[in-house]
Amino acid sequence: MKKHILLCLILLCSLMIPLAGQNSSLLIVCFPSSRGNSLTGEVDTVTYASGNTLSLAKIVHDLTGADIYEIELSDPYSSLYNTVLMEAKEDQKRRARPQISHLPGNLDGYDTILLGFPNWWASIPMPIASFLESYDLSGKKIVPFCTHGGGRLGQSISAIAKLSPGSDIRSGLAVYYGGKSTLEEEIREWLSENGVPLK
């Protein structure tokens, strides 16, 4: 009788493993997070650098049910759009690595990182570089998405590949400012093309 119960438990566990936490292996990593705005609160739709990227990340989250990590800097960039662009340009010129105020302990439980950012000066913001250099993401899928004002993904894919050797960099999604009325459908297609399960 005990053997029968044990065999039933083993069979039940083996059936449950593929179903449990179907999207728990997905993590959205998003920058920027401006002062007073976050994915859990109100999104500032006026400030392009914050509003569009966060709005896009929220749609990705709603479609996938992925966990979310927002990159926050110990010394945040300005909340003024033109000023933040100048600060970002200076950081790129210096190849700066801005300090992130809190990093997740480890990312071992995640197979796929959905990496969101604005295209600043034709590439990734330097806080994204800070984040990527903090982990060994070998073997993980990185699925980039960005907001832009005309530069699309720019040099961001090659920048990510250099910072995360050994990762499987998938095709990115570039959204012009806040996107069109078809944005949600475009995101669905992009997720599907990259093998990212919807909830």
Coordinates of N, CA, C and O in Angstrom, one line a residue, residues 2-185:
K2 N 1.9 1.3 0.8 CA 2.8 2.4 0.9 C 3.5 2.7 -0.4 O 3.7 3.8 -0.8
K3 N 3.9 1.6 -1.1 CA 4.6 1.7 -2.4 C 3.6 2.3 -3.4 O 4.0 3.1 -4.2
H4 N 2.4 1.9 -3.3 CA 1.4 2.4 -4.3 C 1.2 3.9 -4.1 O 1.1 4.7 -5.0
I5 N 1.1 4.3 -2.8 CA 0.9 5.8 -2.5 C 2.1 6.6 -3.0 O 2.0 7.6 -3.6
L6 N 3.3 6.0 -2.7 CA 4.6 6.7 -3.1 C 4.7 6.8 -4.6 O 5.0 7.9 -5.1
L7 N 4.3 5.7 -5.4 CA 4.3 5.8 -6.8 C 3.3 6.8 -7.3 O 3.6 7.6 -8.3
C8 N 2.1 6.9 -6.7 CA 1.1 7.9 -7.1 C 1.6 9.4 -6.9 O 1.4 10.2 -7.7
L9 N 2.3 9.6 -5.7 CA 2.9 10.9 -5.4 C 3.9 11.3 -6.4 O 4.0 12.4 -6.9
I10 N 4.8 10.4 -6.8 CA 5.9 10.6 -7.8 C 5.3 11.0 -9.1 O 5.7 11.9 -9.8
L11 N 4.3 10.2 -9.5 CA 3.6 10.5 -10.8 C 2.9 11.8 -10.8 O 3.0 12.6 -11.7
L12 N 2.2 12.1 -9.7 CA 1.5 13.4 -9.6 C 2.5 14.6 -9.6 O 2.3 15.6 -10.3
C13 N 3.6 14.5 -8.9 CA 4.7 15.5 -9.0 C 5.2 15.7 -10.4 O 5.5 16.8 -10.8
S14 N 5.5 14.6 -11.0 CA 6.1 14.7 -12.4 C 5.1 15.4 -13.4 O 5.5 16.0 -14.3
L15 N 3.8 15.2 -13.1 CA 2.8 15.9 -14.0 C 2.7 17.3 -13.7 O 2.4 18.1 -14.5
M16 N 2.9 17.7 -12.4 CA 2.7 19.1 -12.0 C 3.9 20.0 -12.4 O 3.7 21.2 -12.6
I17 N 5.1 19.4 -12.4 CA 6.3 20.3 -12.6 C 6.2 21.2 -13.9 O 6.4 22.4 -13.8
P18 N 5.8 20.7 -15.1 CA 5.7 21.5 -16.2 C 4.6 22.6 -16.1 O 4.6 23.6 -16.8
L19 N 3.6 22.3 -15.3 CA 2.4 23.3 -15.2 C 2.7 24.3 -14.1 O 2.1 25.4 -14.2
A20 N 3.4 24.0 -13.1 CA 3.6 24.9 -12.0 C 4.4 26.2 -12.4 O 5.4 26.1 -13.0
G21 N 3.8 27.3 -12.0 CA 4.5 28.6 -12.3 C 4.9 28.7 -13.7 O 6.1 29.0 -14.0
Q22 N 4.0 28.6 -14.7 CA 4.3 28.5 -16.1 C 5.1 29.8 -16.5 O 6.0 29.7 -17.3
N23 N 4.8 31.0 -16.0 CA 5.5 32.2 -16.3 C 6.4 32.7 -15.2 O 6.9 33.8 -15.3
S24 N 6.7 31.8 -14.2 CA 7.5 32.3 -13.1 C 9.0 32.4 -13.5 O 9.8 32.9 -12.7
S25 N 9.3 31.8 -14.6 CA 10.7 31.9 -15.1 C 11.0 33.2 -15.9 O 12.1 33.3 -16.4
L26 N 10.0 34.1 -16.0 CA 10.2 35.3 -16.7 C 10.4 36.5 -15.8 O 9.7 36.6 -14.8
L27 N 11.4 37.3 -16.1 CA 11.6 38.6 -15.4 C 11.7 39.7 -16.3 O 12.4 39.7 -17.3
I28 N 10.9 40.8 -16.0 CA 11.0 42.0 -16.7 C 12.0 42.9 -15.9 O 11.8 43.2 -14.8
V29 N 13.0 43.4 -16.6 CA 13.9 44.3 -16.0 C 13.8 45.6 -16.8 O 13.9 45.6 -18.0
C30 N 13.4 46.7 -16.1 CA 13.0 47.9 -16.7 C 13.8 49.1 -16.2 O 13.9 49.3 -15.0
F31 N 14.3 49.9 -17.1 CA 14.8 51.2 -16.7 C 14.3 52.2 -17.7 O 14.1 51.9 -18.9
P32 N 14.0 53.5 -17.4 CA 14.2 54.1 -16.1 C 13.0 54.1 -15.2 O 11.9 53.8 -15.6
S33 N 13.3 54.4 -13.9 CA 12.3 54.6 -12.9 C 12.5 56.0 -12.4 O 13.5 56.3 -11.7
S34 N 11.7 56.9 -12.8 CA 11.9 58.3 -12.4 C 11.3 58.5 -11.0 O 10.5 57.8 -10.5
R35 N 11.7 59.6 -10.4 CA 11.2 59.9 -9.0 C 9.7 60.0 -9.0 O 9.1 60.7 -9.8
G36 N 9.1 59.2 -8.1 CA 7.7 59.3 -7.9 C 6.9 58.4 -8.9 O 5.6 58.4 -8.8
N37 N 7.5 57.7 -9.8 CA 6.8 56.9 -10.8 C 7.3 55.5 -10.7 O 8.5 55.3 -10.6
S38 N 6.4 54.6 -10.8 CA 6.8 53.2 -10.8 C 5.7 52.4 -11.5 O 4.6 52.8 -11.7
L39 N 6.0 51.1 -11.8 CA 5.0 50.2 -12.4 C 3.8 49.9 -11.4 O 2.8 49.5 -11.9
T40 N 4.1 50.0 -10.2 CA 3.0 49.7 -9.2 C 2.2 51.0 -8.9 O 1.2 50.9 -8.2
G41 N 2.6 52.1 -9.3 CA 1.8 53.4 -9.1 C 1.4 54.0 -10.4 O 1.4 53.4 -11.4
E42 N 1.2 55.3 -10.4 CA 0.8 56.0 -11.6 C 2.0 56.2 -12.5 O 3.1 56.6 -12.0
V43 N 1.8 56.1 -13.8 CA 2.9 56.3 -14.7 C 2.8 57.7 -15.2 O 1.7 58.2 -15.6
D44 N 3.9 58.4 -15.3 CA 3.9 59.8 -15.8 C 3.9 59.7 -17.3 O 4.9 59.4 -17.9
T45 N 2.8 60.0 -17.9 CA 2.7 59.9 -19.4 C 3.3 61.2 -20.1 O 3.4 61.2 -21.3
V46 N 3.7 62.1 -19.3 CA 4.3 63.4 -19.9 C 5.8 63.2 -20.1 O 6.3 63.5 -21.2
T47 N 6.5 62.6 -19.1 CA 7.9 62.4 -19.2 C 8.2 61.2 -20.1 O 8.1 60.1 -19.6
Y48 N 8.7 61.5 -21.3 CA 9.0 60.4 -22.2 C 9.9 59.4 -21.6 O 9.7 58.2 -21.7
A49 N 11.0 59.8 -21.0 CA 12.0 58.9 -20.5 C 11.4 57.9 -19.5 O 11.9 56.8 -19.4
S50 N 10.4 58.3 -18.8 CA 9.8 57.4 -17.8 C 8.6 56.8 -18.3 O 8.4 55.6 -18.3
G51 N 7.6 57.7 -18.7 CA 6.3 57.2 -19.1 C 6.2 56.2 -20.1 O 5.5 55.1 -19.9
N52 N 6.8 56.4 -21.3 CA 6.7 55.4 -22.4 C 7.3 54.1 -22.1 O 6.7 53.0 -22.3
T53 N 8.5 54.1 -21.5 CA 9.1 52.8 -21.2 C 8.3 52.0 -20.1 O 8.1 50.8 -20.2
L54 N 7.9 52.7 -19.1 CA 7.1 52.1 -18.0 C 5.8 51.6 -18.5 O 5.3 50.5 -18.1
S55 N 5.1 52.4 -19.4 CA 3.9 52.0 -20.0 C 4.0 50.7 -20.8 O 3.2 49.8 -20.7
L56 N 5.1 50.6 -21.6 CA 5.4 49.4 -22.4 C 5.7 48.2 -21.5 O 5.1 47.1 -21.7
A57 N 6.4 48.4 -20.4 CA 6.7 47.3 -19.5 C 5.5 46.8 -18.8 O 5.3 45.6 -18.6
K58 N 4.6 47.7 -18.5 CA 3.3 47.3 -17.9 C 2.5 46.4 -18.8 O 1.9 45.5 -18.4
I59 N 2.4 46.8 -20.1 CA 1.7 45.9 -21.0 C 2.3 44.5 -21.1 O 1.6 43.5 -21.1
V60 N 3.7 44.5 -21.2 CA 4.4 43.2 -21.2 C 4.0 42.4 -20.0 O 3.8 41.2 -20.1
H61 N 4.0 43.1 -18.8 CA 3.7 42.4 -17.6 C 2.3 41.9 -17.6 O 2.0 40.7 -17.2
D62 N 1.3 42.7 -18.1 CA -0.1 42.3 -18.1 C -0.3 41.1 -19.0 O -1.1 40.2 -18.7
L63 N 0.5 41.0 -20.1 CA 0.3 39.9 -21.0 C 1.0 38.6 -20.6 O 0.6 37.5 -20.9
T64 N 2.1 38.7 -19.8 CA 2.9 37.6 -19.5 C 2.8 37.1 -18.0 O 3.0 36.0 -17.7
G65 N 2.4 38.1 -17.2 CA 2.4 37.7 -15.7 C 3.8 37.6 -15.2 O 4.0 37.1 -14.1
A66 N 4.8 38.1 -15.9 CA 6.2 38.0 -15.5 C 6.5 38.9 -14.2 O 5.8 39.8 -13.9
D67 N 7.5 38.4 -13.4 CA 7.9 39.3 -12.3 C 8.6 40.5 -12.9 O 9.0 40.5 -14.0
I68 N 8.6 41.6 -12.1 CA 9.2 42.9 -12.5 C 10.2 43.4 -11.6 O 10.1 43.3 -10.3
Y69 N 11.3 43.8 -12.2 CA 12.4 44.5 -11.4 C 12.7 45.8 -12.1 O 13.0 45.9 -13.3
E70 N 12.4 46.9 -11.4 CA 12.8 48.3 -11.9 C 14.1 48.7 -11.4 O 14.4 48.7 -10.2
I71 N 15.0 49.1 -12.3 CA 16.3 49.6 -12.0 C 16.1 51.0 -11.4 O 15.6 51.9 -12.0
E72 N 16.6 51.2 -10.2 CA 16.6 52.5 -9.5 C 18.0 52.8 -9.1 O 18.8 52.0 -8.6
L73 N 18.4 54.1 -9.4 CA 19.8 54.5 -9.2 C 20.0 55.1 -7.8 O 19.1 55.7 -7.3
S74 N 21.1 54.9 -7.2 CA 21.5 55.5 -5.9 C 21.4 57.0 -6.1 O 21.0 57.8 -5.2
D75 N 21.9 57.5 -7.3 CA 21.9 58.9 -7.6 C 21.1 59.1 -8.9 O 21.7 59.1 -10.0
P76 N 19.8 59.3 -8.8 CA 18.9 59.3 -10.0 C 19.2 60.4 -10.9 O 19.7 61.5 -10.5
Y77 N 19.0 60.1 -12.2 CA 19.0 61.2 -13.2 C 18.0 62.2 -12.9 O 17.0 62.0 -12.2
S78 N 18.1 63.3 -13.6 CA 17.1 64.4 -13.5 C 15.7 63.9 -14.0 O 15.6 63.0 -14.8
S79 N 14.7 64.6 -13.5 CA 13.3 64.3 -13.9 C 13.0 65.1 -15.2 O 11.9 65.0 -15.7
L80 N 13.8 66.1 -15.5 CA 13.6 66.9 -16.7 C 14.2 66.3 -17.9 O 15.4 65.9 -18.0
Y81 N 13.4 66.1 -18.9 CA 13.7 65.3 -20.1 C 15.0 65.8 -20.8 O 15.9 65.0 -21.0
N82 N 15.2 67.1 -21.1 CA 16.4 67.5 -21.8 C 17.6 67.4 -20.9 O 18.7 67.0 -21.4
T83 N 17.5 67.6 -19.6 CA 18.6 67.4 -18.7 C 19.0 65.9 -18.6 O 20.2 65.6 -18.6
V84 N 18.1 65.0 -18.5 CA 18.4 63.6 -18.4 C 19.1 63.1 -19.7 O 20.0 62.3 -19.6
L85 N 18.7 63.7 -20.8 CA 19.4 63.3 -22.0 C 20.9 63.7 -22.0 O 21.8 63.0 -22.4
M86 N 21.2 64.9 -21.5 CA 22.5 65.4 -21.4 C 23.3 64.5 -20.4 O 24.5 64.2 -20.6
E87 N 22.7 64.2 -19.2 CA 23.3 63.4 -18.2 C 23.6 62.0 -18.8 O 24.7 61.4 -18.6
A88 N 22.7 61.4 -19.6 CA 22.9 60.1 -20.2 C 24.0 60.2 -21.2 O 24.8 59.2 -21.3
K89 N 24.1 61.3 -22.0 CA 25.1 61.4 -23.0 C 26.5 61.4 -22.4 O 27.4 60.8 -22.8
E90 N 26.6 62.2 -21.3 CA 27.9 62.3 -20.6 C 28.3 60.9 -20.0 O 29.4 60.5 -20.1
D91 N 27.3 60.2 -19.4 CA 27.6 58.9 -18.9 C 28.1 57.9 -20.0 O 29.0 57.1 -19.8
Q92 N 27.5 58.0 -21.2 CA 27.9 57.2 -22.3 C 29.3 57.5 -22.7 O 30.1 56.6 -23.0
K93 N 29.6 58.8 -22.8 CA 30.9 59.2 -23.2 C 32.0 58.7 -22.3 O 33.1 58.3 -22.7
R94 N 31.7 58.7 -21.0 CA 32.6 58.2 -20.0 C 32.6 56.7 -19.7 O 33.3 56.1 -18.9
R95 N 31.6 56.1 -20.4 CA 31.3 54.6 -20.2 C 31.1 54.4 -18.7 O 31.6 53.4 -18.1
A96 N 30.3 55.3 -18.1 CA 30.1 55.2 -16.7 C 29.2 54.0 -16.3 O 28.5 53.5 -17.2
R97 N 29.3 53.6 -15.1 CA 28.4 52.5 -14.6 C 27.7 53.0 -13.4 O 28.2 52.9 -12.3
P98 N 26.6 53.7 -13.6 CA 25.9 54.3 -12.4 C 25.5 53.2 -11.4 O 25.2 52.1 -11.8
Q99 N 25.6 53.6 -10.1 CA 25.3 52.6 -9.1 C 23.8 52.4 -8.9 O 23.1 53.4 -8.8
I100 N 23.5 51.1 -8.9 CA 22.1 50.8 -8.7 C 21.8 50.6 -7.2 O 22.6 50.0 -6.5
S101 N 20.7 51.2 -6.8 CA 20.4 51.2 -5.3 C 20.1 49.9 -4.7 O 20.5 49.6 -3.6
H102 N 19.5 49.0 -5.4 CA 19.3 47.6 -4.9 C 19.2 46.7 -6.0 O 18.5 46.9 -7.0
L103 N 19.9 45.6 -5.9 CA 19.9 44.6 -7.0 C 19.3 43.3 -6.4 O 19.5 43.0 -5.2
P104 N 18.6 42.5 -7.3 CA 18.1 41.2 -6.8 C 19.3 40.3 -6.4 O 20.4 40.4 -6.9
G105 N 19.1 39.5 -5.4 CA 20.1 38.6 -4.9 C 20.7 37.7 -5.9 O 21.9 37.7 -6.1
N106 N 19.9 37.0 -6.7 CA 20.3 36.3 -7.8 C 19.2 36.1 -8.8 O 18.0 36.3 -8.5
L107 N 19.5 35.7 -10.0 CA 18.5 35.5 -11.0 C 18.4 34.1 -11.5 O 18.0 33.8 -12.6
D108 N 18.9 33.2 -10.6 CA 19.0 31.7 -11.0 C 17.6 31.2 -11.4 O 17.6 30.3 -12.3
G109 N 16.5 31.6 -10.8 CA 15.2 31.1 -11.1 C 14.6 31.5 -12.4 O 13.5 31.1 -12.8
Y110 N 15.3 32.5 -13.1 CA 14.7 33.0 -14.3 C 15.4 32.5 -15.6 O 16.7 32.5 -15.6
D111 N 14.6 32.1 -16.5 CA 15.2 31.6 -17.8 C 15.3 32.7 -18.9 O 16.1 32.7 -19.7
T112 N 14.3 33.6 -18.7 CA 14.2 34.7 -19.7 C 14.1 36.1 -19.1 O 13.3 36.3 -18.1
I113 N 14.9 37.0 -19.6 CA 14.9 38.4 -19.1 C 14.3 39.2 -20.2 O 14.9 39.3 -21.3
L114 N 13.2 39.9 -19.9 CA 12.6 40.9 -20.8 C 13.2 42.2 -20.4 O 12.8 42.8 -19.4
L115 N 14.1 42.8 -21.3 CA 14.9 43.9 -20.9 C 14.4 45.2 -21.5 O 14.5 45.4 -22.8
G116 N 13.8 46.1 -20.7 CA 13.2 47.3 -21.3 C 13.9 48.6 -20.9 O 14.4 48.7 -19.8
F117 N 14.0 49.5 -21.9 CA 14.8 50.7 -21.7 C 14.5 51.7 -22.9 O 14.0 51.3 -23.9
P118 N 14.8 53.0 -22.6 CA 14.7 53.9 -23.8 C 16.0 53.9 -24.6 O 17.0 53.6 -24.0
N119 N 15.9 54.1 -25.9 CA 17.1 54.3 -26.7 C 17.6 55.7 -26.4 O 17.0 56.7 -26.9
W120 N 18.7 55.8 -25.7 CA 19.3 57.1 -25.5 C 20.6 57.1 -26.3 O 21.5 56.3 -26.1
W121 N 20.7 58.1 -27.2 CA 21.9 58.3 -27.9 C 22.3 57.0 -28.7 O 23.5 56.6 -28.6
A122 N 21.3 56.4 -29.3 CA 21.5 55.2 -30.2 C 22.0 54.0 -29.5 O 22.5 53.0 -30.2
S123 N 21.8 53.9 -28.2 CA 22.2 52.6 -27.5 C 21.4 52.5 -26.2 O 20.5 53.2 -25.9
I124 N 21.9 51.6 -25.4 CA 21.3 51.4 -24.1 C 21.7 52.5 -23.1 O 22.8 53.0 -23.2
P125 N 20.9 52.8 -22.1 CA 21.3 53.7 -21.0 C 22.4 53.0 -20.2 O 22.3 51.7 -20.1
M126 N 23.3 53.7 -19.6 CA 24.4 53.1 -18.9 C 23.9 52.3 -17.6 O 24.6 51.3 -17.3
P127 N 22.8 52.6 -17.0 CA 22.3 51.8 -15.9 C 22.0 50.4 -16.4 O 22.1 49.4 -15.6
I128 N 21.6 50.2 -17.6 CA 21.4 48.8 -18.2 C 22.7 48.1 -18.2 O 22.8 46.9 -17.8
A129 N 23.8 48.8 -18.6 CA 25.1 48.2 -18.5 C 25.5 47.8 -17.1 O 26.1 46.7 -16.9
S130 N 25.2 48.7 -16.2 CA 25.5 48.4 -14.7 C 24.8 47.1 -14.3 O 25.4 46.2 -13.7
F131 N 23.5 47.0 -14.7 CA 22.7 45.8 -14.4 C 23.3 44.5 -15.0 O 23.6 43.5 -14.3
L132 N 23.6 44.6 -16.3 CA 24.0 43.4 -17.0 C 25.4 42.9 -16.5 O 25.7 41.7 -16.5
E133 N 26.3 43.8 -16.1 CA 27.6 43.5 -15.6 C 27.5 42.9 -14.2 O 28.5 42.4 -13.7
S134 N 26.4 43.0 -13.6 CA 26.3 42.5 -12.2 C 25.9 41.0 -12.1 O 26.0 40.4 -11.0
Y135 N 25.6 40.4 -13.3 CA 25.2 39.0 -13.3 C 25.9 38.3 -14.4 O 26.2 38.8 -15.5
D136 N 26.0 37.0 -14.2 CA 26.4 36.1 -15.3 C 25.1 35.5 -15.9 O 24.4 34.7 -15.2
L137 N 24.7 36.0 -17.1 CA 23.4 35.6 -17.7 C 23.6 34.5 -18.8 O 22.7 34.4 -19.6
S138 N 24.7 33.8 -18.7 CA 25.0 32.8 -19.7 C 23.9 31.8 -19.7 O 23.4 31.3 -18.7
G139 N 23.4 31.4 -20.9 CA 22.4 30.4 -21.1 C 21.0 31.0 -21.0 O 20.0 30.3 -21.3
K140 N 20.8 32.2 -20.5 CA 19.5 32.8 -20.4 C 19.1 33.5 -21.7 O 20.0 34.0 -22.4
K141 N 17.8 33.6 -21.9 CA 17.3 34.4 -23.1 C 17.2 35.8 -22.6 O 16.7 36.1 -21.5
I142 N 17.7 36.8 -23.4 CA 17.5 38.2 -23.2 C 16.6 38.7 -24.3 O 17.0 38.6 -25.5
V143 N 15.4 39.2 -24.0 CA 14.5 39.7 -25.0 C 14.3 41.2 -24.8 O 13.6 41.6 -24.0
P144 N 15.0 42.0 -25.7 CA 15.0 43.5 -25.4 C 13.8 44.2 -26.0 O 13.3 43.7 -27.0
F145 N 13.4 45.2 -25.3 CA 12.4 46.1 -25.9 C 12.7 47.5 -25.5 O 13.2 47.8 -24.4
C146 N 12.5 48.4 -26.5 CA 12.9 49.8 -26.2 C 11.8 50.8 -26.7 O 11.1 50.5 -27.6
T147 N 11.8 52.0 -26.2 CA 11.1 53.1 -26.7 C 12.1 54.1 -27.3 O 13.3 54.1 -26.9
H148 N 11.7 54.8 -28.4 CA 12.6 55.6 -29.1 C 11.9 56.8 -29.8 O 10.7 56.8 -29.9
G149 N 12.7 57.8 -30.2 CA 12.2 58.9 -30.9 C 12.6 59.0 -32.3 O 12.5 60.0 -33.0
G150 N 13.0 57.8 -32.9 CA 13.4 57.8 -34.3 C 14.6 56.9 -34.5 O 14.8 56.5 -35.6
G151 N 15.3 56.5 -33.5 CA 16.5 55.7 -33.6 C 16.3 54.2 -33.5 O 17.3 53.4 -33.6
R152 N 15.1 53.7 -33.3 CA 14.7 52.3 -33.2 C 15.6 51.7 -32.1 O 15.9 52.3 -31.1
L153 N 16.2 50.5 -32.4 CA 17.0 49.8 -31.4 C 18.5 50.3 -31.4 O 19.3 50.0 -30.5
G154 N 18.8 51.1 -32.5 CA 20.2 51.6 -32.6 C 21.2 50.5 -32.4 O 21.1 49.5 -33.0
Q155 N 22.2 50.8 -31.6 CA 23.3 49.8 -31.3 C 23.1 49.0 -30.1 O 24.0 48.4 -29.6
S156 N 21.8 49.0 -29.6 CA 21.6 48.4 -28.3 C 21.8 46.9 -28.3 O 22.3 46.3 -27.3
I157 N 21.4 46.2 -29.4 CA 21.5 44.8 -29.4 C 23.0 44.3 -29.3 O 23.4 43.4 -28.5
S158 N 23.9 45.0 -30.1 CA 25.3 44.7 -30.0 C 25.9 45.0 -28.6 O 26.8 44.3 -28.1
A159 N 25.4 46.1 -28.0 CA 25.9 46.5 -26.7 C 25.5 45.5 -25.7 O 26.3 45.1 -24.8
I160 N 24.3 45.0 -25.7 CA 23.8 43.9 -24.8 C 24.6 42.7 -25.0 O 25.0 42.0 -24.0
A161 N 24.8 42.3 -26.2 CA 25.6 41.1 -26.5 C 27.0 41.1 -26.0 O 27.5 40.1 -25.4
K162 N 27.7 42.3 -26.0 CA 29.0 42.4 -25.5 C 29.0 42.3 -24.0 O 30.0 41.8 -23.4
L163 N 28.0 42.8 -23.3 CA 27.9 42.8 -21.9 C 27.4 41.5 -21.3 O 27.6 41.2 -20.1
S164 N 26.8 40.7 -22.2 CA 26.2 39.4 -21.7 C 26.7 38.3 -22.6 O 25.8 37.6 -23.3
P165 N 28.0 38.0 -22.7 CA 28.4 36.9 -23.6 C 27.9 35.6 -23.1 O 27.8 35.4 -21.9
G166 N 27.4 34.8 -24.0 CA 26.9 33.5 -23.5 C 25.4 33.5 -23.4 O 24.7 32.5 -23.2
S167 N 24.8 34.7 -23.5 CA 23.3 34.8 -23.4 C 22.7 34.6 -24.8 O 23.4 34.8 -25.8
D168 N 21.5 34.2 -24.8 CA 20.8 34.0 -26.1 C 20.0 35.3 -26.3 O 18.9 35.5 -25.8
I169 N 20.5 36.2 -27.1 CA 19.9 37.5 -27.4 C 18.8 37.4 -28.5 O 19.2 37.0 -29.6
R170 N 17.6 37.6 -28.1 CA 16.5 37.4 -29.1 C 16.2 38.7 -29.8 O 16.7 39.8 -29.5
S171 N 15.2 38.7 -30.8 CA 14.9 39.8 -31.6 C 14.2 40.9 -30.7 O 13.3 40.5 -29.8
G172 N 14.6 42.1 -30.9 CA 14.0 43.2 -30.0 C 12.8 43.8 -30.6 O 12.5 43.7 -31.8
L173 N 12.1 44.6 -29.7 CA 10.9 45.4 -30.1 C 11.3 46.8 -29.9 O 11.7 47.2 -28.8
A174 N 11.1 47.6 -31.0 CA 11.3 49.1 -30.8 C 10.0 49.8 -31.0 O 9.3 49.6 -32.1
V175 N 9.6 50.6 -30.0 CA 8.3 51.3 -30.1 C 8.6 52.8 -30.1 O 9.3 53.3 -29.3
Y176 N 8.0 53.4 -31.1 CA 8.1 54.9 -31.3 C 7.3 55.6 -30.3 O 6.1 55.5 -30.3
Y177 N 8.0 56.4 -29.4 CA 7.3 57.1 -28.3 C 6.4 56.2 -27.6 O 6.8 55.1 -27.1
G178 N 5.1 56.5 -27.6 CA 4.1 55.7 -26.8 C 3.5 54.6 -27.6 O 2.6 53.8 -27.1
G179 N 3.8 54.4 -28.9 CA 3.2 53.4 -29.8 C 1.9 53.8 -30.4 O 1.4 54.8 -30.1
K180 N 1.4 52.9 -31.3 CA 0.2 53.2 -32.0 C -1.0 52.4 -31.3 O -0.7 51.7 -30.3
S181 N -2.2 52.5 -31.8 CA -3.3 51.8 -31.3 C -3.2 50.3 -31.4 O -3.9 49.6 -30.6
T182 N -2.3 49.9 -32.2 CA -2.1 48.4 -32.4 C -1.0 47.9 -31.5 O -0.5 46.8 -31.7
L183 N -0.5 48.7 -30.6 CA 0.7 48.3 -29.8 C 0.5 47.0 -29.1 O 1.4 46.2 -29.1
E184 N -0.6 46.7 -28.4 CA -0.8 45.5 -27.7 C -0.6 44.3 -28.6 O 0.0 43.3 -28.3
E185 N -1.2 44.4 -29.8 CA -1.1 43.3 -30.8 C 0.3 43.1 -31.2 O 0.8 42.0 -31.4

